[in-house]
Protein backbone atom coordinates (compact mmCIF):
# COMPACT_ATOMS: atom_id res chain seq x y z
CA UNK A 1 0.00 0.00 0.00
CA UNK A 2 1.41 3.43 -0.89
CA UNK A 3 2.69 5.54 1.98
CA UNK A 4 0.16 8.31 1.22
CA UNK A 5 -2.75 5.87 1.47
CA UNK A 6 -1.48 4.43 4.74
CA UNK A 7 -1.08 7.96 6.09
CA UNK A 8 -4.65 8.89 5.08
CA UNK A 9 -6.05 5.79 6.78
CA UNK A 10 -4.10 6.55 9.94
CA UNK A 11 -5.31 10.15 9.96
CA UNK A 12 -8.91 9.06 9.44
CA UNK A 13 -8.62 6.53 12.26
CA UNK A 14 -7.18 9.17 14.57
CA UNK A 15 -9.93 11.64 13.69
CA UNK A 16 -12.58 8.97 14.35
CA UNK A 17 -11.15 8.35 17.81
CA UNK A 18 -11.08 12.08 18.52
CA UNK A 19 -14.69 12.43 17.34
CA UNK A 20 -15.84 9.50 19.49
CA UNK A 21 -14.05 10.89 22.54
CA UNK A 22 -15.58 14.32 21.97
CA UNK A 23 -19.04 12.79 21.62
CA UNK A 24 -18.62 10.91 24.90
CA UNK A 25 -17.38 14.08 26.58
CA UNK A 26 -20.46 15.95 25.31
CA UNK A 27 -22.85 13.41 26.84
CA UNK A 28 -24.34 14.61 30.13
CA UNK A 29 -23.30 12.87 33.33
CA UNK A 30 -25.88 10.37 34.59
CA UNK A 31 -26.76 9.21 38.07
CA UNK A 32 -29.11 6.50 39.27
CA UNK A 33 -31.58 7.32 42.02
CA UNK A 34 -33.61 4.66 43.84
CA UNK A 35 -36.82 6.23 45.06
CA UNK A 36 -40.31 5.36 46.15
CA UNK A 37 -43.38 4.59 44.12
CA UNK A 38 -45.15 7.45 45.92
CA UNK A 39 -42.78 10.11 44.59
CA UNK A 40 -42.96 8.57 41.13
CA UNK A 41 -46.74 8.03 41.03
CA UNK A 42 -47.44 11.53 42.29
CA UNK A 43 -45.73 13.05 39.25
CA UNK A 44 -43.22 14.98 41.38
CA UNK A 45 -40.19 13.78 39.43
CA UNK A 46 -41.83 15.04 36.26
CA UNK A 47 -41.36 18.62 37.47
CA UNK A 48 -38.23 18.24 39.61
CA UNK A 49 -35.89 16.44 37.24
CA UNK A 50 -36.18 18.68 34.15
CA UNK A 51 -35.36 21.71 36.32
CA UNK A 52 -32.40 19.96 37.96
CA UNK A 53 -31.05 18.61 34.67
CA UNK A 54 -31.30 22.02 33.00
CA UNK A 55 -29.45 23.68 35.88
CA UNK A 56 -26.73 21.08 36.41
CA UNK A 57 -26.37 19.17 33.15
CA UNK A 58 -26.78 15.85 34.99
CA UNK A 59 -29.37 13.27 33.94
CA UNK A 60 -31.16 11.33 36.68
CA UNK A 61 -32.42 7.81 36.04
CA UNK A 62 -35.06 6.94 38.64
CA UNK A 63 -35.73 3.39 39.81
CA UNK A 64 -39.12 3.51 41.56
CA UNK A 65 -39.55 0.72 44.11
CA UNK A 66 -40.59 0.38 47.73
CA UNK A 67 -38.34 2.07 50.29
CA UNK A 68 -36.93 -1.25 51.53
CA UNK A 69 -35.90 -2.21 48.00
CA UNK A 70 -34.52 1.28 47.35
CA UNK A 71 -32.31 1.09 50.44
CA UNK A 72 -31.15 -2.39 49.41
CA UNK A 73 -30.17 -1.06 45.98
CA UNK A 74 -28.14 1.63 47.69
CA UNK A 75 -26.43 -0.83 50.02
CA UNK A 76 -25.44 -2.97 47.04
CA UNK A 77 -24.06 0.04 45.19
CA UNK A 78 -26.51 -0.36 42.32
CA UNK A 79 -27.47 3.33 42.51
CA UNK A 80 -25.77 6.59 43.43
CA UNK A 81 -28.38 7.96 45.83
CA UNK A 82 -31.73 7.15 47.42
CA UNK A 83 -34.81 9.33 47.99
CA UNK A 84 -37.06 7.48 50.42
CA UNK A 85 -39.38 7.75 53.45
CA UNK A 86 -38.30 5.60 56.37
CA UNK A 87 -36.23 7.96 58.49
CA UNK A 88 -35.28 5.50 61.24
CA UNK A 89 -33.90 3.07 58.65
CA UNK A 90 -32.15 5.89 56.80
CA UNK A 91 -30.40 7.13 59.93
CA UNK A 92 -29.43 3.60 60.95
CA UNK A 93 -27.91 2.75 57.57
CA UNK A 94 -26.09 6.08 57.43
CA UNK A 95 -24.66 5.39 60.90
CA UNK A 96 -23.52 1.97 59.65
CA UNK A 97 -21.59 3.69 56.86
CA UNK A 98 -23.66 2.71 53.84
CA UNK A 99 -24.80 6.25 53.04
CA UNK A 100 -23.58 9.81 53.57
CA UNK A 101 -25.07 13.31 53.65
CA UNK A 102 -28.63 12.39 54.60
CA UNK A 103 -30.99 15.40 54.45
CA UNK A 104 -34.67 15.97 55.17
CA UNK A 105 -36.43 17.08 51.98
CA UNK A 106 -40.21 17.17 52.47
CA UNK A 107 -43.11 15.52 54.24
CA UNK A 108 -46.75 14.66 53.95
CA UNK A 109 -48.83 12.25 55.99
CA UNK A 110 -50.45 8.86 55.82
CA UNK A 111 -54.21 8.42 55.74
CA UNK A 112 -56.55 5.48 56.24
CA UNK A 113 -58.90 4.91 53.34
CA UNK A 114 -61.97 2.75 53.19
CA UNK A 115 -65.28 2.09 51.47
CA UNK A 116 -67.63 5.10 51.34
CA UNK A 117 -69.96 3.45 53.88
CA UNK A 118 -67.11 2.84 56.36
CA UNK A 119 -68.61 -0.42 57.73
CA UNK A 120 -66.02 -0.71 60.53
CA UNK A 121 -66.77 2.92 61.56
CA UNK A 122 -63.13 3.97 61.62
CA UNK A 123 -64.14 7.60 61.28
CA UNK A 124 -65.19 7.47 64.94
CA UNK A 125 -61.55 6.96 65.95
CA UNK A 126 -58.76 9.52 66.26
CA UNK A 127 -55.90 7.02 66.60
CA UNK A 128 -54.73 5.01 63.59
CA UNK A 129 -53.72 2.11 65.85
CA UNK A 130 -57.19 2.05 67.41
CA UNK A 131 -58.70 2.11 63.92
CA UNK A 132 -56.67 -0.95 62.92
CA UNK A 133 -57.83 -2.69 66.10
CA UNK A 134 -61.41 -2.08 64.94
CA UNK A 135 -60.61 -3.59 61.55
CA UNK A 136 -59.18 -6.70 63.20
CA UNK A 137 -62.11 -7.05 65.60
CA UNK A 138 -64.61 -6.78 62.76
CA UNK A 139 -62.65 -9.01 60.38
CA UNK A 140 -63.00 -6.22 57.84
CA UNK A 141 -60.94 -6.55 54.65
CA UNK A 142 -57.63 -4.68 54.65
CA UNK A 143 -55.18 -4.43 51.74
CA UNK A 144 -51.50 -4.29 52.68
CA UNK A 145 -48.82 -3.41 50.18
CA UNK A 146 -46.68 -6.16 51.68
CA UNK A 147 -43.62 -4.87 49.81
CA UNK A 148 -41.29 -3.55 52.55
CA UNK A 149 -42.02 0.01 51.40
CA UNK A 150 -42.10 2.99 53.73
CA UNK A 151 -45.90 2.77 53.72
CA UNK A 152 -45.76 -0.94 54.55
CA UNK A 153 -43.29 -0.26 57.38
CA UNK A 154 -45.65 2.37 58.81
CA UNK A 155 -48.60 0.00 58.56
CA UNK A 156 -46.72 -2.73 60.46
CA UNK A 157 -45.66 -0.21 63.12
CA UNK A 158 -49.31 0.73 63.63
CA UNK A 159 -50.34 -2.92 63.97
CA UNK A 160 -47.59 -3.39 66.58
CA UNK A 161 -48.84 -0.32 68.42
CA UNK A 162 -52.31 -1.89 68.41
CA UNK A 163 -50.84 -5.12 69.80
CA UNK A 164 -52.03 -7.13 66.80
CA UNK A 165 -50.21 -9.49 64.41
CA UNK A 166 -52.22 -9.05 61.19
CA UNK A 167 -50.81 -11.80 59.01
CA UNK A 168 -53.20 -14.73 58.74
CA UNK A 169 -56.16 -12.78 60.12
CA UNK A 170 -59.46 -12.88 58.29
CA UNK A 171 -59.67 -10.16 55.65
CA UNK A 172 -55.95 -9.26 55.66
CA UNK A 173 -54.51 -9.25 52.12
CA UNK A 174 -50.82 -8.71 51.28
CA UNK A 175 -50.37 -7.98 47.58
CA UNK A 176 -46.62 -7.27 47.27
CA UNK A 177 -47.22 -4.30 44.97
CA UNK A 178 -47.07 -0.51 44.96
CA UNK A 179 -49.48 2.10 46.25
CA UNK A 180 -51.61 2.53 43.14
CA UNK A 181 -52.15 -1.22 42.89
CA UNK A 182 -53.06 -1.42 46.58
CA UNK A 183 -55.64 1.34 46.19
CA UNK A 184 -57.13 -0.32 43.13
CA UNK A 185 -57.47 -3.65 44.96
CA UNK A 186 -58.94 -1.93 48.04
CA UNK A 187 -61.50 -0.22 45.82
CA UNK A 188 -62.42 -3.48 44.10
CA UNK A 189 -62.66 -5.43 47.38
CA UNK A 190 -64.43 -2.71 49.40
CA UNK A 191 -61.45 -2.89 51.74
CA UNK A 192 -59.45 -0.52 53.94
CA UNK A 193 -55.88 0.54 53.15
CA UNK A 194 -53.14 2.84 54.42
CA UNK A 195 -51.87 5.33 51.84
CA UNK A 196 -49.57 8.31 51.68
CA UNK A 197 -51.61 11.42 50.98
CA UNK A 198 -49.60 12.40 47.91
CA UNK A 199 -50.45 9.26 45.97
CA UNK A 200 -54.10 9.46 47.02
CA UNK A 201 -54.45 13.04 45.79
CA UNK A 202 -52.65 12.21 42.56
CA UNK A 203 -54.72 9.16 41.59
CA UNK A 204 -58.12 9.31 43.32
CA UNK A 205 -59.92 11.07 40.48
CA UNK A 206 -57.98 9.54 37.59
CA UNK A 207 -58.60 5.98 38.77
CA UNK A 208 -62.25 6.47 39.84
CA UNK A 209 -61.64 4.73 43.15
CA UNK A 210 -64.55 3.77 45.40
CA UNK A 211 -62.69 4.90 48.53
CA UNK A 212 -62.72 7.84 50.91
CA UNK A 213 -60.58 9.09 53.78
CA UNK A 214 -61.88 7.56 57.00
CA UNK A 215 -59.07 8.65 59.35
CA UNK A 216 -56.47 11.40 59.17
CA UNK A 217 -54.63 13.79 61.45
CA UNK A 218 -53.07 11.32 63.89
CA UNK A 219 -49.55 12.66 64.64
CA UNK A 220 -48.29 9.08 64.32
CA UNK A 221 -49.05 9.29 60.59
CA UNK A 222 -46.35 11.90 59.88
CA UNK A 223 -44.41 10.88 56.75
CA UNK A 224 -40.89 12.32 56.33
CA UNK A 225 -38.95 11.98 53.06
CA UNK A 226 -35.16 12.14 52.95
CA UNK A 227 -32.32 11.90 50.46
CA UNK A 228 -28.79 10.53 50.90
CA UNK A 229 -25.84 9.49 48.76
CA UNK A 230 -24.23 6.06 48.57
CA UNK A 231 -20.95 6.09 50.48
CA UNK A 232 -18.05 5.88 47.97
CA UNK A 233 -15.89 4.26 50.63
CA UNK A 234 -18.22 1.27 50.40
CA UNK A 235 -18.71 1.52 46.63
CA UNK A 236 -15.88 3.45 44.92
CA UNK A 237 -17.78 3.58 41.61
CA UNK A 238 -20.63 5.61 43.18
CA UNK A 239 -20.86 9.12 41.73
CA UNK A 240 -20.71 11.16 44.90
CA UNK A 241 -20.02 14.51 43.21
CA UNK A 242 -23.06 14.25 40.95
CA UNK A 243 -25.25 12.80 43.72
CA UNK A 244 -24.30 15.70 45.97
CA UNK A 245 -25.24 18.14 43.21
CA UNK A 246 -28.76 16.68 43.31
CA UNK A 247 -28.90 16.67 47.13
CA UNK A 248 -27.73 20.29 47.34
CA UNK A 249 -30.18 21.36 44.64
CA UNK A 250 -33.30 19.61 45.99
CA UNK A 251 -32.66 21.04 49.46
CA UNK A 252 -31.90 24.51 48.08
CA UNK A 253 -34.51 27.30 48.01
CA UNK A 254 -35.06 26.62 44.28
CA UNK A 255 -35.73 22.90 44.71
CA UNK A 256 -37.86 23.49 47.78
CA UNK A 257 -39.98 26.09 45.95
CA UNK A 258 -40.74 23.58 43.19
CA UNK A 259 -41.92 21.06 45.80
CA UNK A 260 -44.02 23.74 47.54
CA UNK A 261 -45.82 24.68 44.32
CA UNK A 262 -46.46 21.08 43.21
CA UNK A 263 -50.20 20.54 43.70
CA UNK A 264 -53.09 18.45 42.48
CA UNK A 265 -55.72 19.84 40.12
CA UNK A 266 -57.72 21.17 43.08
CA UNK A 267 -54.75 23.11 44.43
CA UNK A 268 -53.91 20.76 47.30
CA UNK A 269 -50.17 20.38 48.05
CA UNK A 270 -48.94 16.81 47.71
CA UNK A 271 -45.76 17.39 49.73
CA UNK A 272 -44.57 20.09 52.12
CA UNK A 273 -40.88 21.06 51.80
CA UNK A 274 -38.96 21.05 55.08
CA UNK A 275 -35.26 21.16 54.29
CA UNK A 276 -33.57 23.90 56.37
CA UNK A 277 -33.73 26.20 53.33
CA UNK A 278 -37.47 25.65 52.75
CA UNK A 279 -39.31 28.89 51.89
mmCIF file of C-alpha atoms in Angstrom:
data_model
loop_
_atom_site.group_PDB
_atom_site.id
_atom_site.type_symbol
_atom_site.label_atom_id
_atom_site.label_comp_id
_atom_site.label_asym_id
_atom_site.label_seq_id
_atom_site.Cartn_x
_atom_site.Cartn_y
_atom_site.Cartn_z
ATOM 1 C CA UNK A 1 0.000 0.000 0.000
ATOM 2 C CA UNK A 2 1.409 3.430 -0.893
ATOM 3 C CA UNK A 3 2.686 5.544 1.978
ATOM 4 C CA UNK A 4 0.164 8.312 1.222
ATOM 5 C CA UNK A 5 -2.753 5.869 1.468
ATOM 6 C CA UNK A 6 -1.482 4.434 4.737
ATOM 7 C CA UNK A 7 -1.083 7.962 6.091
ATOM 8 C CA UNK A 8 -4.647 8.889 5.077
ATOM 9 C CA UNK A 9 -6.055 5.794 6.780
ATOM 10 C CA UNK A 10 -4.100 6.547 9.944
ATOM 11 C CA UNK A 11 -5.307 10.148 9.963
ATOM 12 C CA UNK A 12 -8.915 9.059 9.436
ATOM 13 C CA UNK A 13 -8.616 6.533 12.256
ATOM 14 C CA UNK A 14 -7.183 9.170 14.575
ATOM 15 C CA UNK A 15 -9.931 11.637 13.692
ATOM 16 C CA UNK A 16 -12.582 8.967 14.352
ATOM 17 C CA UNK A 17 -11.148 8.350 17.807
ATOM 18 C CA UNK A 18 -11.083 12.080 18.522
ATOM 19 C CA UNK A 19 -14.687 12.431 17.339
ATOM 20 C CA UNK A 20 -15.843 9.499 19.493
ATOM 21 C CA UNK A 21 -14.045 10.891 22.538
ATOM 22 C CA UNK A 22 -15.579 14.319 21.967
ATOM 23 C CA UNK A 23 -19.042 12.792 21.616
ATOM 24 C CA UNK A 24 -18.619 10.913 24.897
ATOM 25 C CA UNK A 25 -17.381 14.084 26.580
ATOM 26 C CA UNK A 26 -20.459 15.953 25.315
ATOM 27 C CA UNK A 27 -22.850 13.413 26.838
ATOM 28 C CA UNK A 28 -24.338 14.608 30.135
ATOM 29 C CA UNK A 29 -23.301 12.868 33.328
ATOM 30 C CA UNK A 30 -25.877 10.366 34.593
ATOM 31 C CA UNK A 31 -26.762 9.211 38.071
ATOM 32 C CA UNK A 32 -29.109 6.499 39.269
ATOM 33 C CA UNK A 33 -31.584 7.318 42.018
ATOM 34 C CA UNK A 34 -33.609 4.658 43.836
ATOM 35 C CA UNK A 35 -36.821 6.227 45.056
ATOM 36 C CA UNK A 36 -40.310 5.364 46.153
ATOM 37 C CA UNK A 37 -43.380 4.593 44.120
ATOM 38 C CA UNK A 38 -45.148 7.447 45.916
ATOM 39 C CA UNK A 39 -42.780 10.109 44.587
ATOM 40 C CA UNK A 40 -42.965 8.573 41.126
ATOM 41 C CA UNK A 41 -46.739 8.029 41.032
ATOM 42 C CA UNK A 42 -47.444 11.533 42.288
ATOM 43 C CA UNK A 43 -45.726 13.051 39.252
ATOM 44 C CA UNK A 44 -43.219 14.978 41.382
ATOM 45 C CA UNK A 45 -40.187 13.781 39.426
ATOM 46 C CA UNK A 46 -41.828 15.041 36.261
ATOM 47 C CA UNK A 47 -41.362 18.619 37.472
ATOM 48 C CA UNK A 48 -38.234 18.237 39.609
ATOM 49 C CA UNK A 49 -35.893 16.436 37.238
ATOM 50 C CA UNK A 50 -36.179 18.675 34.155
ATOM 51 C CA UNK A 51 -35.364 21.706 36.322
ATOM 52 C CA UNK A 52 -32.398 19.960 37.959
ATOM 53 C CA UNK A 53 -31.050 18.609 34.674
ATOM 54 C CA UNK A 54 -31.304 22.017 33.002
ATOM 55 C CA UNK A 55 -29.451 23.684 35.881
ATOM 56 C CA UNK A 56 -26.729 21.083 36.412
ATOM 57 C CA UNK A 57 -26.369 19.170 33.149
ATOM 58 C CA UNK A 58 -26.784 15.851 34.988
ATOM 59 C CA UNK A 59 -29.371 13.272 33.943
ATOM 60 C CA UNK A 60 -31.159 11.326 36.684
ATOM 61 C CA UNK A 61 -32.417 7.809 36.036
ATOM 62 C CA UNK A 62 -35.062 6.935 38.642
ATOM 63 C CA UNK A 63 -35.734 3.389 39.811
ATOM 64 C CA UNK A 64 -39.118 3.507 41.560
ATOM 65 C CA UNK A 65 -39.550 0.715 44.109
ATOM 66 C CA UNK A 66 -40.586 0.378 47.730
ATOM 67 C CA UNK A 67 -38.342 2.066 50.291
ATOM 68 C CA UNK A 68 -36.932 -1.253 51.528
ATOM 69 C CA UNK A 69 -35.905 -2.207 48.000
ATOM 70 C CA UNK A 70 -34.518 1.279 47.349
ATOM 71 C CA UNK A 71 -32.312 1.087 50.437
ATOM 72 C CA UNK A 72 -31.152 -2.393 49.410
ATOM 73 C CA UNK A 73 -30.172 -1.063 45.976
ATOM 74 C CA UNK A 74 -28.137 1.633 47.693
ATOM 75 C CA UNK A 75 -26.425 -0.825 50.024
ATOM 76 C CA UNK A 76 -25.439 -2.971 47.038
ATOM 77 C CA UNK A 77 -24.057 0.044 45.194
ATOM 78 C CA UNK A 78 -26.508 -0.363 42.315
ATOM 79 C CA UNK A 79 -27.472 3.327 42.512
ATOM 80 C CA UNK A 80 -25.768 6.591 43.431
ATOM 81 C CA UNK A 81 -28.378 7.962 45.828
ATOM 82 C CA UNK A 82 -31.725 7.150 47.424
ATOM 83 C CA UNK A 83 -34.805 9.330 47.988
ATOM 84 C CA UNK A 84 -37.064 7.477 50.418
ATOM 85 C CA UNK A 85 -39.377 7.752 53.447
ATOM 86 C CA UNK A 86 -38.301 5.603 56.370
ATOM 87 C CA UNK A 87 -36.234 7.960 58.495
ATOM 88 C CA UNK A 88 -35.284 5.496 61.236
ATOM 89 C CA UNK A 89 -33.904 3.068 58.645
ATOM 90 C CA UNK A 90 -32.150 5.886 56.796
ATOM 91 C CA UNK A 91 -30.397 7.129 59.931
ATOM 92 C CA UNK A 92 -29.432 3.598 60.949
ATOM 93 C CA UNK A 93 -27.911 2.754 57.568
ATOM 94 C CA UNK A 94 -26.088 6.082 57.427
ATOM 95 C CA UNK A 95 -24.656 5.394 60.901
ATOM 96 C CA UNK A 96 -23.521 1.973 59.653
ATOM 97 C CA UNK A 97 -21.594 3.690 56.861
ATOM 98 C CA UNK A 98 -23.664 2.710 53.844
ATOM 99 C CA UNK A 99 -24.798 6.250 53.041
ATOM 100 C CA UNK A 100 -23.585 9.807 53.567
ATOM 101 C CA UNK A 101 -25.067 13.308 53.646
ATOM 102 C CA UNK A 102 -28.627 12.394 54.600
ATOM 103 C CA UNK A 103 -30.990 15.397 54.452
ATOM 104 C CA UNK A 104 -34.671 15.966 55.169
ATOM 105 C CA UNK A 105 -36.432 17.078 51.981
ATOM 106 C CA UNK A 106 -40.211 17.166 52.467
ATOM 107 C CA UNK A 107 -43.107 15.517 54.240
ATOM 108 C CA UNK A 108 -46.749 14.657 53.954
ATOM 109 C CA UNK A 109 -48.833 12.248 55.986
ATOM 110 C CA UNK A 110 -50.446 8.858 55.819
ATOM 111 C CA UNK A 111 -54.205 8.418 55.742
ATOM 112 C CA UNK A 112 -56.545 5.483 56.240
ATOM 113 C CA UNK A 113 -58.900 4.915 53.337
ATOM 114 C CA UNK A 114 -61.971 2.745 53.194
ATOM 115 C CA UNK A 115 -65.283 2.094 51.470
ATOM 116 C CA UNK A 116 -67.634 5.099 51.338
ATOM 117 C CA UNK A 117 -69.965 3.448 53.879
ATOM 118 C CA UNK A 118 -67.105 2.837 56.363
ATOM 119 C CA UNK A 119 -68.611 -0.417 57.730
ATOM 120 C CA UNK A 120 -66.022 -0.714 60.530
ATOM 121 C CA UNK A 121 -66.770 2.918 61.563
ATOM 122 C CA UNK A 122 -63.132 3.966 61.617
ATOM 123 C CA UNK A 123 -64.139 7.604 61.278
ATOM 124 C CA UNK A 124 -65.193 7.472 64.942
ATOM 125 C CA UNK A 125 -61.546 6.963 65.951
ATOM 126 C CA UNK A 126 -58.760 9.523 66.258
ATOM 127 C CA UNK A 127 -55.903 7.015 66.597
ATOM 128 C CA UNK A 128 -54.728 5.007 63.592
ATOM 129 C CA UNK A 129 -53.719 2.108 65.847
ATOM 130 C CA UNK A 130 -57.193 2.054 67.406
ATOM 131 C CA UNK A 131 -58.702 2.107 63.919
ATOM 132 C CA UNK A 132 -56.674 -0.955 62.924
ATOM 133 C CA UNK A 133 -57.834 -2.692 66.103
ATOM 134 C CA UNK A 134 -61.411 -2.078 64.942
ATOM 135 C CA UNK A 135 -60.608 -3.592 61.553
ATOM 136 C CA UNK A 136 -59.176 -6.695 63.204
ATOM 137 C CA UNK A 137 -62.109 -7.047 65.601
ATOM 138 C CA UNK A 138 -64.610 -6.783 62.763
ATOM 139 C CA UNK A 139 -62.646 -9.009 60.381
ATOM 140 C CA UNK A 140 -63.000 -6.217 57.840
ATOM 141 C CA UNK A 141 -60.943 -6.554 54.649
ATOM 142 C CA UNK A 142 -57.632 -4.684 54.648
ATOM 143 C CA UNK A 143 -55.182 -4.434 51.743
ATOM 144 C CA UNK A 144 -51.498 -4.287 52.684
ATOM 145 C CA UNK A 145 -48.815 -3.406 50.182
ATOM 146 C CA UNK A 146 -46.680 -6.160 51.683
ATOM 147 C CA UNK A 147 -43.624 -4.871 49.814
ATOM 148 C CA UNK A 148 -41.285 -3.545 52.545
ATOM 149 C CA UNK A 149 -42.019 0.012 51.396
ATOM 150 C CA UNK A 150 -42.105 2.993 53.731
ATOM 151 C CA UNK A 151 -45.895 2.767 53.722
ATOM 152 C CA UNK A 152 -45.758 -0.944 54.555
ATOM 153 C CA UNK A 153 -43.289 -0.258 57.382
ATOM 154 C CA UNK A 154 -45.645 2.375 58.808
ATOM 155 C CA UNK A 155 -48.596 -0.002 58.564
ATOM 156 C CA UNK A 156 -46.715 -2.732 60.456
ATOM 157 C CA UNK A 157 -45.658 -0.213 63.121
ATOM 158 C CA UNK A 158 -49.310 0.727 63.631
ATOM 159 C CA UNK A 159 -50.337 -2.925 63.973
ATOM 160 C CA UNK A 160 -47.591 -3.391 66.576
ATOM 161 C CA UNK A 161 -48.840 -0.325 68.421
ATOM 162 C CA UNK A 162 -52.307 -1.886 68.413
ATOM 163 C CA UNK A 163 -50.838 -5.124 69.795
ATOM 164 C CA UNK A 164 -52.027 -7.128 66.799
ATOM 165 C CA UNK A 165 -50.209 -9.491 64.408
ATOM 166 C CA UNK A 166 -52.217 -9.048 61.191
ATOM 167 C CA UNK A 167 -50.813 -11.798 59.012
ATOM 168 C CA UNK A 168 -53.201 -14.732 58.735
ATOM 169 C CA UNK A 169 -56.159 -12.784 60.121
ATOM 170 C CA UNK A 170 -59.461 -12.875 58.289
ATOM 171 C CA UNK A 171 -59.672 -10.165 55.649
ATOM 172 C CA UNK A 172 -55.951 -9.264 55.661
ATOM 173 C CA UNK A 173 -54.507 -9.253 52.121
ATOM 174 C CA UNK A 174 -50.824 -8.711 51.277
ATOM 175 C CA UNK A 175 -50.367 -7.985 47.581
ATOM 176 C CA UNK A 176 -46.617 -7.275 47.265
ATOM 177 C CA UNK A 177 -47.225 -4.300 44.967
ATOM 178 C CA UNK A 178 -47.073 -0.513 44.963
ATOM 179 C CA UNK A 179 -49.482 2.103 46.254
ATOM 180 C CA UNK A 180 -51.608 2.529 43.137
ATOM 181 C CA UNK A 181 -52.149 -1.220 42.892
ATOM 182 C CA UNK A 182 -53.057 -1.418 46.584
ATOM 183 C CA UNK A 183 -55.638 1.341 46.187
ATOM 184 C CA UNK A 184 -57.130 -0.323 43.134
ATOM 185 C CA UNK A 185 -57.473 -3.650 44.964
ATOM 186 C CA UNK A 186 -58.942 -1.926 48.038
ATOM 187 C CA UNK A 187 -61.503 -0.218 45.822
ATOM 188 C CA UNK A 188 -62.417 -3.481 44.103
ATOM 189 C CA UNK A 189 -62.662 -5.432 47.375
ATOM 190 C CA UNK A 190 -64.433 -2.707 49.403
ATOM 191 C CA UNK A 191 -61.445 -2.887 51.745
ATOM 192 C CA UNK A 192 -59.451 -0.523 53.942
ATOM 193 C CA UNK A 193 -55.884 0.540 53.148
ATOM 194 C CA UNK A 194 -53.143 2.836 54.418
ATOM 195 C CA UNK A 195 -51.869 5.331 51.841
ATOM 196 C CA UNK A 196 -49.573 8.310 51.676
ATOM 197 C CA UNK A 197 -51.615 11.421 50.975
ATOM 198 C CA UNK A 198 -49.597 12.399 47.910
ATOM 199 C CA UNK A 199 -50.448 9.260 45.968
ATOM 200 C CA UNK A 200 -54.100 9.463 47.017
ATOM 201 C CA UNK A 201 -54.446 13.039 45.793
ATOM 202 C CA UNK A 202 -52.649 12.206 42.556
ATOM 203 C CA UNK A 203 -54.725 9.157 41.595
ATOM 204 C CA UNK A 204 -58.117 9.311 43.315
ATOM 205 C CA UNK A 205 -59.916 11.072 40.478
ATOM 206 C CA UNK A 206 -57.976 9.541 37.589
ATOM 207 C CA UNK A 207 -58.603 5.981 38.773
ATOM 208 C CA UNK A 208 -62.252 6.468 39.837
ATOM 209 C CA UNK A 209 -61.641 4.730 43.154
ATOM 210 C CA UNK A 210 -64.551 3.768 45.401
ATOM 211 C CA UNK A 211 -62.695 4.897 48.531
ATOM 212 C CA UNK A 212 -62.719 7.843 50.915
ATOM 213 C CA UNK A 213 -60.576 9.092 53.780
ATOM 214 C CA UNK A 214 -61.875 7.557 57.003
ATOM 215 C CA UNK A 215 -59.070 8.654 59.350
ATOM 216 C CA UNK A 216 -56.466 11.401 59.168
ATOM 217 C CA UNK A 217 -54.632 13.791 61.447
ATOM 218 C CA UNK A 218 -53.069 11.321 63.891
ATOM 219 C CA UNK A 219 -49.547 12.664 64.645
ATOM 220 C CA UNK A 220 -48.291 9.076 64.323
ATOM 221 C CA UNK A 221 -49.053 9.295 60.591
ATOM 222 C CA UNK A 222 -46.354 11.904 59.876
ATOM 223 C CA UNK A 223 -44.405 10.884 56.751
ATOM 224 C CA UNK A 224 -40.889 12.319 56.333
ATOM 225 C CA UNK A 225 -38.950 11.981 53.063
ATOM 226 C CA UNK A 226 -35.164 12.137 52.949
ATOM 227 C CA UNK A 227 -32.322 11.898 50.461
ATOM 228 C CA UNK A 228 -28.794 10.527 50.897
ATOM 229 C CA UNK A 229 -25.838 9.486 48.764
ATOM 230 C CA UNK A 230 -24.233 6.062 48.568
ATOM 231 C CA UNK A 231 -20.946 6.088 50.478
ATOM 232 C CA UNK A 232 -18.051 5.879 47.967
ATOM 233 C CA UNK A 233 -15.888 4.261 50.632
ATOM 234 C CA UNK A 234 -18.223 1.271 50.396
ATOM 235 C CA UNK A 235 -18.706 1.521 46.632
ATOM 236 C CA UNK A 236 -15.881 3.453 44.917
ATOM 237 C CA UNK A 237 -17.784 3.581 41.613
ATOM 238 C CA UNK A 238 -20.628 5.609 43.185
ATOM 239 C CA UNK A 239 -20.857 9.118 41.729
ATOM 240 C CA UNK A 240 -20.712 11.162 44.900
ATOM 241 C CA UNK A 241 -20.021 14.512 43.213
ATOM 242 C CA UNK A 242 -23.063 14.254 40.952
ATOM 243 C CA UNK A 243 -25.247 12.799 43.722
ATOM 244 C CA UNK A 244 -24.298 15.705 45.972
ATOM 245 C CA UNK A 245 -25.236 18.135 43.208
ATOM 246 C CA UNK A 246 -28.756 16.683 43.314
ATOM 247 C CA UNK A 247 -28.902 16.671 47.125
ATOM 248 C CA UNK A 248 -27.726 20.287 47.338
ATOM 249 C CA UNK A 249 -30.179 21.355 44.637
ATOM 250 C CA UNK A 250 -33.296 19.611 45.988
ATOM 251 C CA UNK A 251 -32.665 21.041 49.464
ATOM 252 C CA UNK A 252 -31.898 24.513 48.076
ATOM 253 C CA UNK A 253 -34.510 27.300 48.006
ATOM 254 C CA UNK A 254 -35.062 26.622 44.278
ATOM 255 C CA UNK A 255 -35.725 22.900 44.710
ATOM 256 C CA UNK A 256 -37.862 23.493 47.778
ATOM 257 C CA UNK A 257 -39.985 26.090 45.953
ATOM 258 C CA UNK A 258 -40.737 23.584 43.194
ATOM 259 C CA UNK A 259 -41.923 21.064 45.797
ATOM 260 C CA UNK A 260 -44.015 23.739 47.538
ATOM 261 C CA UNK A 261 -45.819 24.676 44.318
ATOM 262 C CA UNK A 262 -46.458 21.078 43.205
ATOM 263 C CA UNK A 263 -50.198 20.538 43.704
ATOM 264 C CA UNK A 264 -53.086 18.448 42.480
ATOM 265 C CA UNK A 265 -55.718 19.842 40.117
ATOM 266 C CA UNK A 266 -57.720 21.167 43.078
ATOM 267 C CA UNK A 267 -54.755 23.107 44.428
ATOM 268 C CA UNK A 268 -53.905 20.763 47.304
ATOM 269 C CA UNK A 269 -50.172 20.380 48.053
ATOM 270 C CA UNK A 270 -48.935 16.810 47.706
ATOM 271 C CA UNK A 271 -45.760 17.391 49.729
ATOM 272 C CA UNK A 272 -44.571 20.094 52.124
ATOM 273 C CA UNK A 273 -40.882 21.063 51.802
ATOM 274 C CA UNK A 274 -38.959 21.054 55.078
ATOM 275 C CA UNK A 275 -35.261 21.165 54.293
ATOM 276 C CA UNK A 276 -33.570 23.904 56.370
ATOM 277 C CA UNK A 277 -33.732 26.204 53.334
ATOM 278 C CA UNK A 278 -37.471 25.647 52.750
ATOM 279 C CA UNK A 279 -39.310 28.895 51.885
#
